[in-house]
Coordinates of C-alpha atoms and ligand atoms in Angstrom, one line a residue:
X1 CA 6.2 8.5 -19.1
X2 CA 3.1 9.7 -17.5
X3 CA 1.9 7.1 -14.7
X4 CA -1.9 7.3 -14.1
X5 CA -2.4 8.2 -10.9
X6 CA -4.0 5.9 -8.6
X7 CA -5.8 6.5 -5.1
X8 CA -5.2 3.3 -2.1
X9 CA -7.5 4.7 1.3
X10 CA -6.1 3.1 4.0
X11 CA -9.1 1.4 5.8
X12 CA -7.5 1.3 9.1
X13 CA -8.9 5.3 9.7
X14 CA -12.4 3.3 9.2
X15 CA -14.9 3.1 11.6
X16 CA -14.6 -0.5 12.3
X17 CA -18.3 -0.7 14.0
X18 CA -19.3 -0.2 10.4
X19 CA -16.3 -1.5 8.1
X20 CA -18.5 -2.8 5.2
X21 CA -20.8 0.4 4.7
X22 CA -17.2 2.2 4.5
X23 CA -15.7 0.0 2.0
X24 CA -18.9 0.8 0.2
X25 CA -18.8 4.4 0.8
X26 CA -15.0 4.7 -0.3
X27 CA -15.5 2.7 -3.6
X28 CA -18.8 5.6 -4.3
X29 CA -16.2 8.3 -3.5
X30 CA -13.7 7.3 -6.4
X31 CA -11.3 5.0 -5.0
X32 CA -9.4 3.2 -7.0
X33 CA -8.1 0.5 -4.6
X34 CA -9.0 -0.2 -1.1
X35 CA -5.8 -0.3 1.2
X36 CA -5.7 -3.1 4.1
X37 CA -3.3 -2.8 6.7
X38 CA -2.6 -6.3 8.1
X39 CA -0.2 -5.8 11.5
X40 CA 0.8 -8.8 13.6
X41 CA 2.0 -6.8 17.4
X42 CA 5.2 -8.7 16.3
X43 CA 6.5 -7.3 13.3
X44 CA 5.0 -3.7 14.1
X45 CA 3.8 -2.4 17.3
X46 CA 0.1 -2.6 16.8
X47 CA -2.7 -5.6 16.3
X48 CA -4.9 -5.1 13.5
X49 CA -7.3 -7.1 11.3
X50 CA -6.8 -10.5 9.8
X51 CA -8.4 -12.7 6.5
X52 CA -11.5 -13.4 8.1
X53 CA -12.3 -9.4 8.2
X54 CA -11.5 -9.4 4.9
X55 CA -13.4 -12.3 3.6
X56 CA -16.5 -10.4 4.9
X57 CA -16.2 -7.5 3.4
X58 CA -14.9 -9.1 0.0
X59 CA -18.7 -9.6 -1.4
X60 CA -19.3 -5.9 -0.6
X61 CA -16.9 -4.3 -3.5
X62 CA -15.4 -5.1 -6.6
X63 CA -12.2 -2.8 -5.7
X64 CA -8.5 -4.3 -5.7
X65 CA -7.8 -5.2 -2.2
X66 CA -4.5 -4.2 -1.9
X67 CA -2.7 -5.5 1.1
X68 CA -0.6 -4.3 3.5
X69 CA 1.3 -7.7 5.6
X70 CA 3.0 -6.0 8.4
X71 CA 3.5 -9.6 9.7
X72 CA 6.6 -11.6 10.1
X73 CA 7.4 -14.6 9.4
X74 CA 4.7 -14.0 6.3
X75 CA 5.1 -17.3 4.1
X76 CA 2.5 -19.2 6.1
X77 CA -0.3 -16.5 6.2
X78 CA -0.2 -15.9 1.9
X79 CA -2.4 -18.6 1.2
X80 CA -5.4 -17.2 3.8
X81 CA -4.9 -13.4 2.2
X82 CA -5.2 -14.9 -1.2
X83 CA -8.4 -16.9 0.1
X84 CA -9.8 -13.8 2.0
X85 CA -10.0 -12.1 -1.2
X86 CA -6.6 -9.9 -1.8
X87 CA -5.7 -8.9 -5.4
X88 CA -2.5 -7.2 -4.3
X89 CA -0.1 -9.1 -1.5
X90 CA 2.7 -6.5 -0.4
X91 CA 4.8 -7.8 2.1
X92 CA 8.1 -6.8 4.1
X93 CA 12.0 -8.2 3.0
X94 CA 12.8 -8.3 6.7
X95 CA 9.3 -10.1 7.1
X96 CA 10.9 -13.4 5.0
X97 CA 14.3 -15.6 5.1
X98 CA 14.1 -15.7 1.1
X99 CA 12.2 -12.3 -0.8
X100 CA 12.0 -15.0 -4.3
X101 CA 10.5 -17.7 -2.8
X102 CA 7.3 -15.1 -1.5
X103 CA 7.6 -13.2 -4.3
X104 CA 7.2 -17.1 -5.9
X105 CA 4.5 -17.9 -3.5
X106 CA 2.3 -15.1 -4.1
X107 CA 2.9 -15.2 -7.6
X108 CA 1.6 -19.1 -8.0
X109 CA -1.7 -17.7 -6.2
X110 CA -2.1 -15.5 -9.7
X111 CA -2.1 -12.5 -7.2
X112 CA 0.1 -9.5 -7.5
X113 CA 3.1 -8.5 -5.7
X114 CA 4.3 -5.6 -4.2
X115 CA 7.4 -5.1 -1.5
X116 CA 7.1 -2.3 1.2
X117 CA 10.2 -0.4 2.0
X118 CA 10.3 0.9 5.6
X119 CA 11.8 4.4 5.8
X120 CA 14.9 3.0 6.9
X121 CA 15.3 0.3 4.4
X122 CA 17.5 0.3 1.2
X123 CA 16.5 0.6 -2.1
X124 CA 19.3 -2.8 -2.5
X125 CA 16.4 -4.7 -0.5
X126 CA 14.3 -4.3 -3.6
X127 CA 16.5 -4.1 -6.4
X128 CA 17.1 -7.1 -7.6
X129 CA 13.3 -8.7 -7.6
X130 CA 12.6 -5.4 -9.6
X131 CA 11.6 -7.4 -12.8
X132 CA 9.6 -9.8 -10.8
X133 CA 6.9 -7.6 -8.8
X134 CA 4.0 -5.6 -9.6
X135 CA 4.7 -2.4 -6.9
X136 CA 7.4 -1.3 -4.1
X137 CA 5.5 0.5 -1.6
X138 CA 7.5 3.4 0.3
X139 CA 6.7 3.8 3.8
X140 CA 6.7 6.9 4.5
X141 CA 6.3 6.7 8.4
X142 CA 7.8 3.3 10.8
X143 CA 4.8 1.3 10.3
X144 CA 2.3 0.6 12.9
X145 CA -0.4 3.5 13.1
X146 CA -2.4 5.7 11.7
X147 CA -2.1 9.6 11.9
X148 CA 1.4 10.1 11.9
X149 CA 4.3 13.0 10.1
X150 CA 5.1 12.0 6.9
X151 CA 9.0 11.8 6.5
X152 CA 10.3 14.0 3.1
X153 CA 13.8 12.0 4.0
X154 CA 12.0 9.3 1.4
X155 CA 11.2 11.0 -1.3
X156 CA 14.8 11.1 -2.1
X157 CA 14.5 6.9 -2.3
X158 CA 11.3 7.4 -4.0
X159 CA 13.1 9.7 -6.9
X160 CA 15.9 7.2 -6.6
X161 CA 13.8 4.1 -7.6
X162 CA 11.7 5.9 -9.9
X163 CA 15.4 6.1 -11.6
X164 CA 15.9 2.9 -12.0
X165 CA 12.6 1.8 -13.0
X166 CA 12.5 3.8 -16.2
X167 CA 16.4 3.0 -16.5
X168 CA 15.4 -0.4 -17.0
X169 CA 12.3 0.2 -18.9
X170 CA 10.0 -2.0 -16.4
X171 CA 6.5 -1.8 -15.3
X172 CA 7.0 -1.3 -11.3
X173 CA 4.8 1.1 -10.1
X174 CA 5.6 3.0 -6.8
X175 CA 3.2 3.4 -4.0
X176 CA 3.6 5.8 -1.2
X177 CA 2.2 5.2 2.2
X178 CA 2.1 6.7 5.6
X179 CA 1.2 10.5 6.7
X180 CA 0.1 11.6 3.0
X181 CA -1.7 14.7 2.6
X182 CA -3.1 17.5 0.6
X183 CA 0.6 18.9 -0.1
X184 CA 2.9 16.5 -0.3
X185 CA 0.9 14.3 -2.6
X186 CA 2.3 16.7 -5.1
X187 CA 5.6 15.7 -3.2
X188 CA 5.4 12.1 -3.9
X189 CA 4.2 12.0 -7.3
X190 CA 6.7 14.3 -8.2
X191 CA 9.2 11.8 -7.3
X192 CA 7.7 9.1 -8.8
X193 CA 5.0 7.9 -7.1
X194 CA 1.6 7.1 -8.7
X195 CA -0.2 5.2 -6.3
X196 CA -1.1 6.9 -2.8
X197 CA -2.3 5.4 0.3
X198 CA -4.2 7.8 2.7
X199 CA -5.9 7.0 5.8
X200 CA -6.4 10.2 8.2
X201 CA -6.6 12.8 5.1
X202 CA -9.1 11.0 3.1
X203 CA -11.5 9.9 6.2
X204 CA -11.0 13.3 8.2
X205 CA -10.5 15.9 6.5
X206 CA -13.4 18.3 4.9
X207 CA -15.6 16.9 7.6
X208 CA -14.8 13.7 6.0
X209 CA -15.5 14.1 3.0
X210 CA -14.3 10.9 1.0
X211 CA -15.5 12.0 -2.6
X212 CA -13.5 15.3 -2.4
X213 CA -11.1 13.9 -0.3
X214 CA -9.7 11.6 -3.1
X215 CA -10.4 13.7 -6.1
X216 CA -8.1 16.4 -4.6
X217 CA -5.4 13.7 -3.9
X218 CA -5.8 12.7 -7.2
X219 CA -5.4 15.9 -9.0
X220 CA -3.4 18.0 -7.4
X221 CA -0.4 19.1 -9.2
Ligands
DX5_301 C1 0.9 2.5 8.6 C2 0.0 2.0 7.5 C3 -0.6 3.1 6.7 C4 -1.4 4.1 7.5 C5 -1.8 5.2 6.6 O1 1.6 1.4 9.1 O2 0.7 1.1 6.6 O3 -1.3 2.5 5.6 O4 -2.5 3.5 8.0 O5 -2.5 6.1 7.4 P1 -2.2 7.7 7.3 O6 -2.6 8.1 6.0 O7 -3.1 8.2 8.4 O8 -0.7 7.9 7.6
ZN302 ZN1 -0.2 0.4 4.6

C-alpha cells in the first residue's frame, strides 16, 4: 500500500514576532498541515504556546492544525485546543491516567486523534487503541526543543508499527517528528512513515526556503 505522503512544519522554528504571516507563508509553500507544538514546562522541559495563540492564527489558514500536547495531566486542556481551532489532538499515554477516556474525549469533540510515542516509549503503549485513532506520532528526539539529532534507534519502532498496521488492515497513519532532514526523510518513510514534521530543515535551510524546503521533503526517495 502506498501512503501519500504528507508534510507537518513544526511552527515552533517560526518567528513568533510574526507567527501569522508564517502560517501564511507555510500554507503558500505547500504544506499540507501546520504542526503546533503545545509544551507545558511540566511534562517537557520547555514553555511554549497555548489555545489563545492558536485561536489567532486560526482565521489566517484553512490548513489542518495538527497538535502537538506536550502537557500533562491533558484531559482538562482538550476542550480549549478543540475551541482554539485544532483539527488533529495528539497527546502523550504518560500525559493521562486512562489513554480511552482521551482518546473518547477528543473523539466526542469530532476532532482527530493521534498518540505521540516518545523515543523511549513502547509500541504496547499504543497497541491496543490502534483501531480507535487517526495517527501515532514517533518522536524521534525527547521532546522539548527544536533543533536537535534525530535518533535512527526509532525507526526500528516505526518499521515495527507499520507491521502491525497493515497486519490488521487499519487506517493508522504514522507521523515522524523531531530532528527530520533532507536524508533521513527517505529513512522514515521507508519505515513506514507518511506524515513528517520538520521545524529547523524546513524554516532554515536553502536560506529558508519553505517552498523547496517541503517539496524536497516530500519527494525524496
Ligand atoms: C519537539 C517537537 C518537534 C520539533 C521539531 O518536542 O515536538 O515538533 O519542534 O523540530 P525539528 O524539526 O527542528 O526537530
Ligand atoms: Zn511536535
Amino acid at each position: 500500500m502506498i501512503k501519500p505522503i504528507k508534510i507537518s512544519p513544526s511552527i515552533l522554528s517560526a518567528n513568533f514576532s510574526k507567527l501569522g504571516e508564517e502560517v501564511i507563508a507555510l500554507e503558500k509553500a505547500g504544506a499540507d498541515f501546520i504542526h503546533i507544538d503545545v509544551m507545558d514546562g511540566h511534562f517537557v522541559p520547555n514553555l511554549t504556546i497555548g489555545p489563545d495563540v492558536i485561536k489567532r492564527i486560526r482565521p489566517l489558514t484553512k490548513k489542518i492544525f495538527d497538535v502537538h500536547l506536550m502537557i500533562a495531566p491533558v484531559d482538562n486542556f482538550i476542550k480549549d485546543f478543540v475551541n482554539a481551532g485544532a483539527d488533529i489532538i495528539t497527546f502523550h499515554p504518560e500525559a493521562t491516567p486512562n489513554v480511552s477516556n482521551t482518546i473518547n474525549l477528543i473523539k466526542k469533540e469530532g476532532k482527530k486523534v493521534g498518540i505521540s510515542l516518545k523515543p523511549k516509549s513502547s509500541i504496547g503503549l499504543v497497541e491496543k487503541h490502534l483501531e480507535e485513532i487517526d495517527l501515532v506520532l514517533i518522536m524521534s528526539v525527547e521532546p522539548g526543543f527544536a533543533g536537535q539529532k534525530f535518533m535512527p534507534e526509532v525507526l526500528d519502532k516505526t518499521k515495527k508499527l507499520w507491521e502491525i498496521i497493515k497486519k490488521k488492515n487499519l487506517k493508522t497513519e504514522i507521523e515522524i517528528d523531531g530532528g527530520i532532514n533532507f536524508e533521513n526523510c527517505v529513512e522514515a518513510k521507508k519505515a513506514g512513515a507518511n506524515i513528517l514534521v520538520s521545524g529547523s530543515t524546513i524554516f532554515k535551510e536553502n536560506n529558508g526556503d519553505l517552498k523547496k524546503n517541503i517539496g524536497i521533503l516530500k519527494t525524496s526517495k
